[in-house]
Coordinates of C-alpha atoms in Angstrom, one line a residue:
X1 CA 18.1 -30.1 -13.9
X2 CA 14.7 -28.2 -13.7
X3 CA 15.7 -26.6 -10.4
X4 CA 19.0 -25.0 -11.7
X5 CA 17.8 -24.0 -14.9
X6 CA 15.2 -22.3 -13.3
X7 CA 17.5 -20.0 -11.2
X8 CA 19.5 -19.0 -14.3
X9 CA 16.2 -18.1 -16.2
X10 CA 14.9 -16.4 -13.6
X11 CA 18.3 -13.8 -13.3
X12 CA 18.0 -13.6 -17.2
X13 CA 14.4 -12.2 -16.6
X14 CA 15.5 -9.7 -14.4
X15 CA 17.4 -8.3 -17.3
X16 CA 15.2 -7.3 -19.5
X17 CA 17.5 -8.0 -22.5
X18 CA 17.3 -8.4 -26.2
X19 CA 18.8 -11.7 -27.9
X20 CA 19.4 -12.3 -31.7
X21 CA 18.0 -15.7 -32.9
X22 CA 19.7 -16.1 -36.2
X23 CA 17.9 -19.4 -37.7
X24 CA 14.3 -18.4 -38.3
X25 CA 14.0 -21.4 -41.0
X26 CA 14.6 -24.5 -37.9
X27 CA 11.3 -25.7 -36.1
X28 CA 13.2 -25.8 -32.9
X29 CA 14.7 -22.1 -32.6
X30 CA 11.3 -20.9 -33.9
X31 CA 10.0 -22.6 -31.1
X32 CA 12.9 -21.6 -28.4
X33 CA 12.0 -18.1 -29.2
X34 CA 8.2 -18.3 -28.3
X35 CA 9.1 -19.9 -25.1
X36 CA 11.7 -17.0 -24.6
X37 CA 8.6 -14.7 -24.8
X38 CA 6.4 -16.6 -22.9
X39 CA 8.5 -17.1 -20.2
X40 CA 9.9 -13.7 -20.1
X41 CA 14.0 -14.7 -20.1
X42 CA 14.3 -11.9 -22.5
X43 CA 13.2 -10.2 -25.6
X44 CA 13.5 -12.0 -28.6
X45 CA 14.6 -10.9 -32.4
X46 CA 13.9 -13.8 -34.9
X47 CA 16.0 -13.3 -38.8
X48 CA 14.1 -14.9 -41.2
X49 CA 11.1 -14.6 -43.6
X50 CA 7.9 -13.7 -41.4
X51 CA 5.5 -15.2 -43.8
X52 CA 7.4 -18.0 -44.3
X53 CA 8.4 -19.1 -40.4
X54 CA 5.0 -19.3 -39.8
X55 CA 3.9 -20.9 -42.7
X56 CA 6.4 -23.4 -41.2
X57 CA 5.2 -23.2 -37.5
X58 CA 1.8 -23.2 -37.7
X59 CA 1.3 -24.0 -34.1
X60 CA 3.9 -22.3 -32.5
X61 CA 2.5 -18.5 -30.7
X62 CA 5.1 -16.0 -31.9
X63 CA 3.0 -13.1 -30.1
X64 CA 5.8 -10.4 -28.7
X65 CA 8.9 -12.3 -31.1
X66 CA 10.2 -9.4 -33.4
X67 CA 10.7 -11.3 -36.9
X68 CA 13.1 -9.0 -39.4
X69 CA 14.1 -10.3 -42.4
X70 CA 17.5 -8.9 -44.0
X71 CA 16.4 -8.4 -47.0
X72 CA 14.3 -5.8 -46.6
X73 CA 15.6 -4.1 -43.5
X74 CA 15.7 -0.9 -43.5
X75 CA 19.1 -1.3 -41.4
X76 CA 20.8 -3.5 -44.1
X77 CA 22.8 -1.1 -46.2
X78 CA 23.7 0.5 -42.9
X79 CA 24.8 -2.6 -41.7
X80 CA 26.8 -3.2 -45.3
X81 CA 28.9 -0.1 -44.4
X82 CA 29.7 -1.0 -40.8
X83 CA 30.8 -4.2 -42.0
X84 CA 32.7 -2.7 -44.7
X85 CA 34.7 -0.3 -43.0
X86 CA 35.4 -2.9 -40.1
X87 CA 36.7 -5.6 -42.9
X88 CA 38.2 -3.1 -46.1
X89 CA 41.6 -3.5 -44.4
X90 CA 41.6 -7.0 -44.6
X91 CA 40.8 -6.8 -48.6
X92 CA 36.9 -6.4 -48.3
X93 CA 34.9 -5.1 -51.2
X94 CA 31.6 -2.8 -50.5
X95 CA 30.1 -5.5 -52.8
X96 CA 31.7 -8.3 -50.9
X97 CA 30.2 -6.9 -47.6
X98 CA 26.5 -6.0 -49.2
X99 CA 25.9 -9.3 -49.9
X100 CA 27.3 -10.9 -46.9
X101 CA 24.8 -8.3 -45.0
X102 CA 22.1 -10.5 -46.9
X103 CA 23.1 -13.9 -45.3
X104 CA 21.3 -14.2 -41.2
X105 CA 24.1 -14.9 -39.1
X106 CA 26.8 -11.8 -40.4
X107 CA 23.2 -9.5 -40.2
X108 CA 22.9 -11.0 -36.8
X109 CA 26.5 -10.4 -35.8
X110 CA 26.3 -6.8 -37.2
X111 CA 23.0 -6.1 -35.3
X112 CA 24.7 -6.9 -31.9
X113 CA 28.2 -5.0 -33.1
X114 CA 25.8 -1.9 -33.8
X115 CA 23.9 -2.2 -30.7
X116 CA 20.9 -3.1 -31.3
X117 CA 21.0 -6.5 -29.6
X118 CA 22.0 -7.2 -26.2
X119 CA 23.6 -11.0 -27.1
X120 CA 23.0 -13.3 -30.2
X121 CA 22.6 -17.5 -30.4
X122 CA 23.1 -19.5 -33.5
X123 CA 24.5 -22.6 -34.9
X124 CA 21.2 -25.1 -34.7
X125 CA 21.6 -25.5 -37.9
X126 CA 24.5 -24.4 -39.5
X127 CA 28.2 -25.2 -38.2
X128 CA 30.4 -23.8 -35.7
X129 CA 32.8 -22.3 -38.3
X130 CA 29.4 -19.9 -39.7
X131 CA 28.7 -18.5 -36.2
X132 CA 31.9 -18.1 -35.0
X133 CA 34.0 -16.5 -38.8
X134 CA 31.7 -13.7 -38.2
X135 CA 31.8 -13.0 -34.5
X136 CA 35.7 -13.0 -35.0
X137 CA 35.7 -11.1 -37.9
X138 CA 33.0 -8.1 -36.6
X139 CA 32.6 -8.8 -32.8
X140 CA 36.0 -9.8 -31.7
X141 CA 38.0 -10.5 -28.3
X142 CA 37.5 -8.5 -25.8
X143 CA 40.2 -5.7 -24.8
X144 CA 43.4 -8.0 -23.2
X145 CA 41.9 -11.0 -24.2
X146 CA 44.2 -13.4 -26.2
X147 CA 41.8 -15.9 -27.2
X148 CA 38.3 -16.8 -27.3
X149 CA 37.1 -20.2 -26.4
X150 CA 34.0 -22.3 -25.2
X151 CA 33.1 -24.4 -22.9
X152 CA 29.7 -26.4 -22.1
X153 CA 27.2 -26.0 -19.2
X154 CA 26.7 -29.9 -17.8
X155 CA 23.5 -30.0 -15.6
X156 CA 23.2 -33.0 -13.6
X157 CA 19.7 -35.5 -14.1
X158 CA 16.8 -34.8 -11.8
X159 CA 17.6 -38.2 -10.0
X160 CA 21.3 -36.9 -9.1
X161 CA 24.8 -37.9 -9.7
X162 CA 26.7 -39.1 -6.7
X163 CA 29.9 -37.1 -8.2
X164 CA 28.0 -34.0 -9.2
X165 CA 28.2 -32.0 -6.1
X166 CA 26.7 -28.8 -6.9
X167 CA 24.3 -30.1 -9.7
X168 CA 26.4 -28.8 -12.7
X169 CA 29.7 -29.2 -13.8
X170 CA 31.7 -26.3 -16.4
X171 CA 33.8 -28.6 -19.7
X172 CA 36.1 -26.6 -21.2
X173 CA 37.0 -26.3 -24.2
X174 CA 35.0 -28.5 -25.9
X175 CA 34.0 -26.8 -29.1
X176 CA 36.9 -24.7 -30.6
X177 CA 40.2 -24.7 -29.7
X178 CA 41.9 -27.7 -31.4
X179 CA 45.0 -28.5 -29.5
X180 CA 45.7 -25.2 -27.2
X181 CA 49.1 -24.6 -26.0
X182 CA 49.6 -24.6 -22.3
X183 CA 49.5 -21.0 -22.6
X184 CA 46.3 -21.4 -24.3
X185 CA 45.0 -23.6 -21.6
X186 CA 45.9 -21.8 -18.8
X187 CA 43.8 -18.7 -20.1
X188 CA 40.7 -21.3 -20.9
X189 CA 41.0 -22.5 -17.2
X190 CA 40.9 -19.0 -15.8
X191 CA 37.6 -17.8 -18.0
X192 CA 36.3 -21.2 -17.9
X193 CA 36.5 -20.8 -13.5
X194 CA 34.7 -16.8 -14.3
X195 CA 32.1 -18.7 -16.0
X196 CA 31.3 -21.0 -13.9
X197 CA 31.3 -18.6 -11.1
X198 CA 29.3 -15.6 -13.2
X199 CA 26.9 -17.8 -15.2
X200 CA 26.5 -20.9 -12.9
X201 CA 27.0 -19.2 -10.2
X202 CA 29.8 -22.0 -9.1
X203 CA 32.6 -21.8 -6.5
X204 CA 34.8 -23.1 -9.4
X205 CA 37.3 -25.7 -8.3
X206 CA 39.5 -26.3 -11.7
X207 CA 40.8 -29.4 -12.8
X208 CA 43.4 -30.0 -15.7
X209 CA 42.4 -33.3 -16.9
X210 CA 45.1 -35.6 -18.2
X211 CA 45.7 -39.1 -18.6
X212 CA 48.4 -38.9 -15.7
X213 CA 48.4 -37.9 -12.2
X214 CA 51.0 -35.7 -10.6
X215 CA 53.4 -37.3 -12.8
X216 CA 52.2 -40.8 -12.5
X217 CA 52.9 -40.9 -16.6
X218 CA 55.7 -39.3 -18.5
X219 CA 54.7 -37.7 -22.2
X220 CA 54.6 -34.8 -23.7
X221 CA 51.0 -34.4 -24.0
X222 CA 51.1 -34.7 -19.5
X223 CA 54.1 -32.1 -19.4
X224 CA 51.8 -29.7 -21.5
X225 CA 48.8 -30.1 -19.2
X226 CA 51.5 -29.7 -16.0
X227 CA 52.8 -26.6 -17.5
X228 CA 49.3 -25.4 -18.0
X229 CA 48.3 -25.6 -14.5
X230 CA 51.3 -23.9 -13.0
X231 CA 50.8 -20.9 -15.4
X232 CA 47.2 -20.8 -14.6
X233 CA 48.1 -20.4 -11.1
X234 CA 50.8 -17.9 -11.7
X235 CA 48.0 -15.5 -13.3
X236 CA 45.4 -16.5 -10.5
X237 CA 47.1 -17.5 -7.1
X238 CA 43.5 -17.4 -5.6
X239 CA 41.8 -19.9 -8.0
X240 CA 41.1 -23.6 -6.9
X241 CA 43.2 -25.1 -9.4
X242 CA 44.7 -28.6 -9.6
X243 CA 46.7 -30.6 -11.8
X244 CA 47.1 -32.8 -14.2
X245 CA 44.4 -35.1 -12.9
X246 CA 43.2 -38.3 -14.2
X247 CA 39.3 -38.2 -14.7
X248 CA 38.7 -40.5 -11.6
X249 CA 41.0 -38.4 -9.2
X250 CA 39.5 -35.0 -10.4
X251 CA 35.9 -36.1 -9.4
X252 CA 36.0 -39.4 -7.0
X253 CA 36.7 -38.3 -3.4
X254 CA 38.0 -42.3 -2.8
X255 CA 40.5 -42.4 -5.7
X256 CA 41.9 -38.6 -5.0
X257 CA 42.9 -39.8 -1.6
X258 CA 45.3 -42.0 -3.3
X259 CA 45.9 -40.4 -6.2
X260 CA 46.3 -37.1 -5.1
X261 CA 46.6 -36.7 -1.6
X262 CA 46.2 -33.4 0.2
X263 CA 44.5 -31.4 -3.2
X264 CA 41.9 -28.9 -2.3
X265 CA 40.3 -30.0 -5.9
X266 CA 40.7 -33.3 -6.3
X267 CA 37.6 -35.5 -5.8
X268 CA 35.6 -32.4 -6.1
X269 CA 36.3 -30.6 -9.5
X270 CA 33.3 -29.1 -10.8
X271 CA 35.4 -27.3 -13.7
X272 CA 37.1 -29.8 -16.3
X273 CA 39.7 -28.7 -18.4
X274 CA 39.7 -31.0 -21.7
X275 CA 43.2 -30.8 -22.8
X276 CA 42.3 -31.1 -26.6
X277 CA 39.3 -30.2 -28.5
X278 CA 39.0 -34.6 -29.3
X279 CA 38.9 -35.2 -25.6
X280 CA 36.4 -32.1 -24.3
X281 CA 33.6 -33.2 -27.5
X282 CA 34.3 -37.0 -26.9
X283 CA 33.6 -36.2 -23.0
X284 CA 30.5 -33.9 -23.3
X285 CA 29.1 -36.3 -25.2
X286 CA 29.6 -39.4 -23.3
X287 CA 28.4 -37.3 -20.3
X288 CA 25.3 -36.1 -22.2
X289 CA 24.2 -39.3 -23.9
X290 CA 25.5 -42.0 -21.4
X291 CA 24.8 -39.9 -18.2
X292 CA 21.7 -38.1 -18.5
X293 CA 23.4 -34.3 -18.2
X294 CA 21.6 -31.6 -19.9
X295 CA 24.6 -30.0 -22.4
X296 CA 24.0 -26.3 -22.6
X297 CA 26.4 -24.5 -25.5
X298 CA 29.1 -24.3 -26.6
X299 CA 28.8 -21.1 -24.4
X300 CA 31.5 -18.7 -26.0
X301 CA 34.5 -17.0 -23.5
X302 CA 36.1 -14.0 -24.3
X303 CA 33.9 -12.2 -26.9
X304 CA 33.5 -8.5 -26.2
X305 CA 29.8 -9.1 -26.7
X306 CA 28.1 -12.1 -26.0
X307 CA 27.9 -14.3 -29.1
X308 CA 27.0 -18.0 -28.4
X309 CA 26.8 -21.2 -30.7
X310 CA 24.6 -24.3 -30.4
X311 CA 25.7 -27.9 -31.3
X312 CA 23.5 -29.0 -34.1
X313 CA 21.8 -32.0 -31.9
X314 CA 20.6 -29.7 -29.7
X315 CA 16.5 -29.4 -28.6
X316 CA 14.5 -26.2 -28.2
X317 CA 15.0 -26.7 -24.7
X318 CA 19.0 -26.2 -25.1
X319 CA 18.4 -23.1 -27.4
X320 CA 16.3 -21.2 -24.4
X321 CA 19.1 -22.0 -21.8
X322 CA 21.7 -21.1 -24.3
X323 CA 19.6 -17.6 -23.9
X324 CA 19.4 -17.6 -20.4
X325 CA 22.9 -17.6 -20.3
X326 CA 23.6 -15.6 -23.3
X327 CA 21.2 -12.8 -21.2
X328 CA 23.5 -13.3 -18.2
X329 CA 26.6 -12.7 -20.4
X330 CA 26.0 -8.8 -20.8
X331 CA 26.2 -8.1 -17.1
X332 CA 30.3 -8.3 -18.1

Protein backbone atom coordinates (compact mmCIF):
# COMPACT_ATOMS: atom_id res chain seq x y z
CA UNK A 1 0.00 0.00 0.00
CA UNK A 2 2.94 2.24 1.27
CA UNK A 3 5.01 1.37 -1.77
CA UNK A 4 2.43 2.42 -4.50
CA UNK A 5 1.25 5.39 -2.84
CA UNK A 6 4.58 6.46 -2.59
CA UNK A 7 5.24 6.45 -6.42
CA UNK A 8 2.02 8.49 -7.05
CA UNK A 9 3.09 11.14 -4.34
CA UNK A 10 6.24 11.35 -5.53
CA UNK A 11 5.02 12.23 -9.53
CA UNK A 12 2.55 14.71 -7.82
CA UNK A 13 5.66 16.38 -6.24
CA UNK A 14 7.26 16.77 -9.42
CA UNK A 15 4.42 19.02 -10.22
CA UNK A 16 4.58 21.64 -8.32
CA UNK A 17 0.75 22.26 -8.26
CA UNK A 18 -1.82 24.03 -6.29
CA UNK A 19 -4.95 22.11 -4.82
CA UNK A 20 -8.16 23.65 -3.26
CA UNK A 21 -9.11 22.02 0.16
CA UNK A 22 -12.65 23.09 0.51
CA UNK A 23 -13.46 21.87 4.28
CA UNK A 24 -11.26 24.00 6.54
CA UNK A 25 -13.85 23.32 9.57
CA UNK A 26 -12.93 18.99 9.63
CA UNK A 27 -9.89 17.87 11.82
CA UNK A 28 -8.92 15.48 9.15
CA UNK A 29 -8.60 17.76 5.94
CA UNK A 30 -6.95 20.37 8.17
CA UNK A 31 -4.66 17.81 8.89
CA UNK A 32 -4.32 16.18 5.11
CA UNK A 33 -3.30 19.65 4.22
CA UNK A 34 -0.26 20.03 6.62
CA UNK A 35 0.96 16.73 5.47
CA UNK A 36 0.44 17.97 1.72
CA UNK A 37 3.02 20.71 2.78
CA UNK A 38 5.16 18.75 4.58
CA UNK A 39 5.60 16.26 2.18
CA UNK A 40 5.72 18.45 -0.65
CA UNK A 41 2.77 16.58 -3.10
CA UNK A 42 1.68 20.03 -3.82
CA UNK A 43 0.72 23.42 -2.62
CA UNK A 44 -2.05 23.62 -0.59
CA UNK A 45 -5.09 26.41 -0.36
CA UNK A 46 -7.26 25.80 2.84
CA UNK A 47 -11.18 27.77 2.74
CA UNK A 48 -12.12 28.46 5.99
CA UNK A 49 -11.81 30.82 9.03
CA UNK A 50 -7.92 31.11 9.87
CA UNK A 51 -8.41 31.94 13.40
CA UNK A 52 -10.82 29.54 13.85
CA UNK A 53 -9.10 26.23 12.04
CA UNK A 54 -6.50 26.67 14.30
CA UNK A 55 -8.29 27.29 17.23
CA UNK A 56 -9.62 23.93 16.22
CA UNK A 57 -6.17 22.26 15.38
CA UNK A 58 -4.04 23.24 17.91
CA UNK A 59 -1.51 20.73 17.15
CA UNK A 60 -1.48 20.47 13.63
CA UNK A 61 1.75 22.78 11.75
CA UNK A 62 -0.04 24.70 9.01
CA UNK A 63 3.37 26.50 8.11
CA UNK A 64 3.28 27.05 4.01
CA UNK A 65 -0.92 26.07 3.95
CA UNK A 66 -2.55 29.21 2.33
CA UNK A 67 -5.85 29.68 4.51
CA UNK A 68 -8.53 32.20 2.62
CA UNK A 69 -11.65 32.70 3.96
CA UNK A 70 -14.59 33.74 1.47
CA UNK A 71 -15.84 36.13 3.16
CA UNK A 72 -13.42 38.45 3.06
CA UNK A 73 -11.66 37.74 -0.15
CA UNK A 74 -10.73 40.14 -2.00
CA UNK A 75 -11.57 37.74 -5.06
CA UNK A 76 -15.29 37.13 -3.89
CA UNK A 77 -17.29 39.65 -5.79
CA UNK A 78 -15.09 38.75 -8.72
CA UNK A 79 -15.94 35.38 -8.29
CA UNK A 80 -19.94 36.44 -7.79
CA UNK A 81 -19.74 37.83 -11.42
CA UNK A 82 -17.95 34.75 -13.00
CA UNK A 83 -20.50 32.76 -11.50
CA UNK A 84 -23.16 34.89 -12.60
CA UNK A 85 -22.56 35.23 -16.02
CA UNK A 86 -21.72 31.35 -16.28
CA UNK A 87 -25.37 30.57 -14.55
CA UNK A 88 -27.83 33.88 -15.64
CA UNK A 89 -29.00 31.68 -18.55
CA UNK A 90 -30.17 29.05 -16.51
CA UNK A 91 -32.36 31.76 -14.35
CA UNK A 92 -29.47 32.92 -11.87
CA UNK A 93 -29.91 36.13 -9.99
CA UNK A 94 -26.51 38.38 -9.19
CA UNK A 95 -27.96 37.99 -5.66
CA UNK A 96 -28.51 34.41 -6.03
CA UNK A 97 -24.78 33.96 -7.14
CA UNK A 98 -23.30 36.56 -4.34
CA UNK A 99 -24.34 34.59 -1.78
CA UNK A 100 -23.57 31.23 -3.14
CA UNK A 101 -19.84 32.85 -3.64
CA UNK A 102 -20.08 32.89 0.30
CA UNK A 103 -20.61 29.09 0.79
CA UNK A 104 -16.64 26.99 0.48
CA UNK A 105 -17.20 24.58 -2.04
CA UNK A 106 -18.95 26.96 -5.06
CA UNK A 107 -15.83 29.65 -3.93
CA UNK A 108 -13.67 26.58 -4.24
CA UNK A 109 -15.12 25.51 -7.65
CA UNK A 110 -14.94 29.09 -8.92
CA UNK A 111 -11.26 29.53 -7.75
CA UNK A 112 -10.23 26.46 -10.02
CA UNK A 113 -12.79 27.71 -13.03
CA UNK A 114 -10.80 31.15 -12.69
CA UNK A 115 -7.44 29.67 -12.53
CA UNK A 116 -6.18 30.11 -9.69
CA UNK A 117 -6.06 26.54 -8.56
CA UNK A 118 -4.55 23.76 -10.36
CA UNK A 119 -7.36 20.86 -8.94
CA UNK A 120 -9.72 20.98 -5.90
CA UNK A 121 -10.89 17.96 -3.22
CA UNK A 122 -13.92 18.04 -1.07
CA UNK A 123 -16.69 16.07 0.21
CA UNK A 124 -15.14 14.85 3.86
CA UNK A 125 -17.78 16.28 5.22
CA UNK A 126 -20.46 17.26 3.15
CA UNK A 127 -22.21 14.93 0.44
CA UNK A 128 -21.50 13.98 -2.92
CA UNK A 129 -24.43 16.02 -4.43
CA UNK A 130 -22.56 19.57 -2.71
CA UNK A 131 -19.16 18.81 -4.51
CA UNK A 132 -20.36 17.66 -7.55
CA UNK A 133 -23.89 20.43 -8.24
CA UNK A 134 -21.20 22.91 -8.48
CA UNK A 135 -18.43 21.36 -10.49
CA UNK A 136 -21.25 20.59 -13.08
CA UNK A 137 -22.80 23.62 -12.91
CA UNK A 138 -19.27 26.04 -13.16
CA UNK A 139 -16.52 23.39 -14.09
CA UNK A 140 -18.23 21.09 -16.51
CA UNK A 141 -17.43 18.04 -18.95
CA UNK A 142 -14.73 18.33 -20.76
CA UNK A 143 -14.93 19.16 -24.68
CA UNK A 144 -16.59 15.60 -26.39
CA UNK A 145 -17.23 14.28 -23.17
CA UNK A 146 -20.81 12.92 -22.63
CA UNK A 147 -20.65 12.23 -19.13
CA UNK A 148 -18.70 12.48 -16.06
CA UNK A 149 -18.29 9.69 -13.72
CA UNK A 150 -16.06 8.18 -10.82
CA UNK A 151 -14.43 5.54 -10.02
CA UNK A 152 -12.23 4.48 -6.80
CA UNK A 153 -8.40 3.76 -6.50
CA UNK A 154 -8.35 0.05 -4.57
CA UNK A 155 -4.70 -0.42 -3.11
CA UNK A 156 -3.93 -3.80 -2.12
CA UNK A 157 -2.73 -4.48 1.97
CA UNK A 158 0.92 -4.50 2.58
CA UNK A 159 0.73 -8.38 3.19
CA UNK A 160 -0.66 -8.84 -0.53
CA UNK A 161 -3.71 -10.28 -2.22
CA UNK A 162 -3.17 -13.41 -4.13
CA UNK A 163 -5.74 -11.87 -6.96
CA UNK A 164 -4.29 -8.42 -6.93
CA UNK A 165 -1.64 -8.68 -9.45
CA UNK A 166 -0.32 -5.33 -9.83
CA UNK A 167 -1.07 -4.12 -6.21
CA UNK A 168 -4.14 -1.96 -7.14
CA UNK A 169 -7.22 -2.46 -8.79
CA UNK A 170 -9.50 0.72 -10.72
CA UNK A 171 -13.83 0.19 -9.53
CA UNK A 172 -15.81 2.03 -11.70
CA UNK A 173 -18.41 3.78 -11.14
CA UNK A 174 -19.02 3.52 -7.80
CA UNK A 175 -20.06 6.93 -6.71
CA UNK A 176 -22.40 8.68 -9.24
CA UNK A 177 -23.91 7.29 -11.98
CA UNK A 178 -27.09 5.39 -10.79
CA UNK A 179 -28.02 2.87 -13.37
CA UNK A 180 -25.87 4.00 -16.64
CA UNK A 181 -27.10 2.89 -19.94
CA UNK A 182 -24.85 0.60 -21.88
CA UNK A 183 -23.90 3.55 -23.66
CA UNK A 184 -23.13 5.13 -20.43
CA UNK A 185 -21.06 2.15 -19.49
CA UNK A 186 -19.13 1.79 -22.27
CA UNK A 187 -17.79 5.47 -21.96
CA UNK A 188 -17.12 4.79 -18.04
CA UNK A 189 -15.03 1.60 -19.08
CA UNK A 190 -12.96 3.58 -21.62
CA UNK A 191 -12.03 6.67 -19.02
CA UNK A 192 -12.10 4.32 -16.26
CA UNK A 193 -8.98 2.06 -18.48
CA UNK A 194 -7.25 6.10 -19.01
CA UNK A 195 -7.30 6.25 -15.44
CA UNK A 196 -5.97 3.50 -14.48
CA UNK A 197 -3.23 3.79 -17.04
CA UNK A 198 -2.63 7.81 -16.37
CA UNK A 199 -3.10 7.89 -12.63
CA UNK A 200 -2.10 4.33 -11.51
CA UNK A 201 -0.06 3.95 -14.04
CA UNK A 202 -1.84 0.43 -14.92
CA UNK A 203 -1.85 -1.71 -18.15
CA UNK A 204 -5.65 -1.59 -17.72
CA UNK A 205 -7.28 -4.91 -18.49
CA UNK A 206 -11.30 -4.12 -18.30
CA UNK A 207 -13.85 -6.19 -17.01
CA UNK A 208 -17.68 -5.68 -17.26
CA UNK A 209 -18.80 -7.34 -14.18
CA UNK A 210 -22.22 -9.10 -14.31
CA UNK A 211 -23.87 -11.76 -12.63
CA UNK A 212 -23.54 -13.98 -15.87
CA UNK A 213 -20.80 -15.23 -17.93
CA UNK A 214 -20.77 -15.04 -21.67
CA UNK A 215 -24.33 -15.72 -21.51
CA UNK A 216 -24.29 -18.29 -18.85
CA UNK A 217 -27.66 -16.22 -17.60
CA UNK A 218 -30.35 -14.64 -19.66
CA UNK A 219 -31.85 -11.04 -18.23
CA UNK A 220 -32.00 -7.85 -19.10
CA UNK A 221 -29.73 -6.43 -16.62
CA UNK A 222 -26.80 -9.24 -18.51
CA UNK A 223 -27.89 -8.06 -22.16
CA UNK A 224 -27.19 -4.43 -20.93
CA UNK A 225 -23.72 -5.23 -19.53
CA UNK A 226 -23.15 -7.44 -23.10
CA UNK A 227 -24.12 -4.61 -25.08
CA UNK A 228 -21.82 -2.40 -23.05
CA UNK A 229 -18.79 -4.24 -23.71
CA UNK A 230 -19.20 -4.59 -27.46
CA UNK A 231 -19.67 -0.76 -27.77
CA UNK A 232 -16.78 -0.17 -25.61
CA UNK A 233 -14.77 -2.15 -27.95
CA UNK A 234 -16.20 -0.51 -31.00
CA UNK A 235 -14.82 3.01 -29.65
CA UNK A 236 -11.44 1.29 -28.46
CA UNK A 237 -10.51 -1.89 -30.58
CA UNK A 238 -7.05 -1.70 -28.74
CA UNK A 239 -8.38 -1.80 -25.12
CA UNK A 240 -8.20 -5.16 -22.96
CA UNK A 241 -11.71 -5.44 -22.63
CA UNK A 242 -13.88 -8.45 -21.64
CA UNK A 243 -17.27 -9.30 -20.94
CA UNK A 244 -19.82 -9.73 -18.99
CA UNK A 245 -17.89 -11.51 -16.38
CA UNK A 246 -18.95 -12.90 -13.16
CA UNK A 247 -16.68 -11.54 -10.25
CA UNK A 248 -14.78 -14.91 -9.83
CA UNK A 249 -14.03 -15.26 -13.63
CA UNK A 250 -12.86 -11.60 -13.93
CA UNK A 251 -10.15 -12.05 -11.22
CA UNK A 252 -9.50 -16.02 -10.51
CA UNK A 253 -7.13 -17.36 -13.09
CA UNK A 254 -8.71 -21.21 -12.09
CA UNK A 255 -12.45 -20.28 -12.55
CA UNK A 256 -11.73 -18.08 -16.02
CA UNK A 257 -10.33 -21.24 -17.46
CA UNK A 258 -13.71 -22.62 -17.20
CA UNK A 259 -15.71 -19.88 -17.32
CA UNK A 260 -14.17 -18.03 -19.90
CA UNK A 261 -11.86 -19.80 -21.80
CA UNK A 262 -9.31 -18.17 -24.17
CA UNK A 263 -10.04 -14.24 -22.63
CA UNK A 264 -6.99 -12.04 -22.57
CA UNK A 265 -8.87 -10.43 -19.30
CA UNK A 266 -10.34 -12.88 -17.58
CA UNK A 267 -8.58 -14.02 -14.27
CA UNK A 268 -6.58 -10.99 -14.49
CA UNK A 269 -8.85 -7.79 -14.57
CA UNK A 270 -7.47 -5.13 -12.70
CA UNK A 271 -10.32 -2.58 -14.01
CA UNK A 272 -14.02 -3.53 -12.64
CA UNK A 273 -16.82 -2.14 -14.20
CA UNK A 274 -19.79 -2.09 -11.52
CA UNK A 275 -22.79 -2.22 -13.69
CA UNK A 276 -24.95 -0.05 -11.23
CA UNK A 277 -24.10 2.53 -8.81
CA UNK A 278 -25.73 -0.35 -5.76
CA UNK A 279 -23.26 -2.91 -6.90
CA UNK A 280 -19.83 -0.61 -7.46
CA UNK A 281 -20.50 1.17 -3.46
CA UNK A 282 -21.69 -2.33 -2.13
CA UNK A 283 -18.27 -3.74 -3.72
CA UNK A 284 -15.77 -0.94 -2.74
CA UNK A 285 -16.91 -1.36 0.52
CA UNK A 286 -16.72 -4.96 1.00
CA UNK A 287 -13.31 -4.74 -0.55
CA UNK A 288 -12.26 -1.92 1.80
CA UNK A 289 -13.68 -3.09 5.04
CA UNK A 290 -13.51 -7.01 4.57
CA UNK A 291 -10.23 -6.94 2.55
CA UNK A 292 -7.92 -4.54 3.85
CA UNK A 293 -7.72 -2.26 0.41
CA UNK A 294 -6.99 1.30 0.90
CA UNK A 295 -10.16 3.19 -1.06
CA UNK A 296 -8.86 6.36 -2.60
CA UNK A 297 -11.92 8.74 -4.05
CA UNK A 298 -14.34 8.79 -5.66
CA UNK A 299 -11.74 10.12 -8.15
CA UNK A 300 -13.85 12.17 -10.74
CA UNK A 301 -13.63 11.25 -14.91
CA UNK A 302 -14.39 13.56 -17.39
CA UNK A 303 -14.23 17.10 -15.71
CA UNK A 304 -12.44 19.62 -17.76
CA UNK A 305 -10.54 20.46 -14.60
CA UNK A 306 -9.77 18.18 -11.97
CA UNK A 307 -12.48 18.27 -9.32
CA UNK A 308 -12.48 15.28 -6.93
CA UNK A 309 -14.85 14.09 -4.00
CA UNK A 310 -14.11 12.16 -0.78
CA UNK A 311 -16.52 9.59 0.78
CA UNK A 312 -17.41 10.85 4.18
CA UNK A 313 -15.60 7.75 6.16
CA UNK A 314 -12.61 8.65 4.77
CA UNK A 315 -9.13 9.36 6.98
CA UNK A 316 -6.53 12.09 6.47
CA UNK A 317 -4.58 9.60 4.87
CA UNK A 318 -7.31 9.13 1.95
CA UNK A 319 -7.68 13.06 1.63
CA UNK A 320 -3.62 13.36 0.73
CA UNK A 321 -3.86 10.54 -1.87
CA UNK A 322 -7.09 11.93 -3.17
CA UNK A 323 -4.39 14.95 -3.77
CA UNK A 324 -1.78 13.01 -5.11
CA UNK A 325 -3.99 12.09 -7.69
CA UNK A 326 -6.05 15.11 -8.01
CA UNK A 327 -2.15 16.70 -8.81
CA UNK A 328 -1.67 14.03 -11.35
CA UNK A 329 -5.06 14.88 -13.06
CA UNK A 330 -3.83 18.34 -14.57
CA UNK A 331 -1.14 16.70 -16.69
CA UNK A 332 -4.60 15.98 -19.10
Amino acid sequence: MANFLEGIKKKAASLDRRIVLCEGEDSRVVKAASETVKQKIARVILLGNAEEIKKANPDVDLTGVEIVNPAESEKRAEYAALLYNLRKAKGMTEEEADKLSYDNTYFGVLMLKAGDADGLVSGACHSTANTLRPGLQIVKAAPGVPLVSSCFLMIAPESGNPYCEDGAYIYSDCGLNENPTSEQLAEIAIMSAKTAQKIAGLEPRVAMLSFSTKGSAKHADVEKVAAAFALAKEKAPELAIDGELQLDAALVPSVAKSKAPGSKVAGHANVLIFPDLDAGNIGYKLTERLGGFQAVGPVCQGFAKPLNDLSRGCKWEDIVATIAITVLQTQE
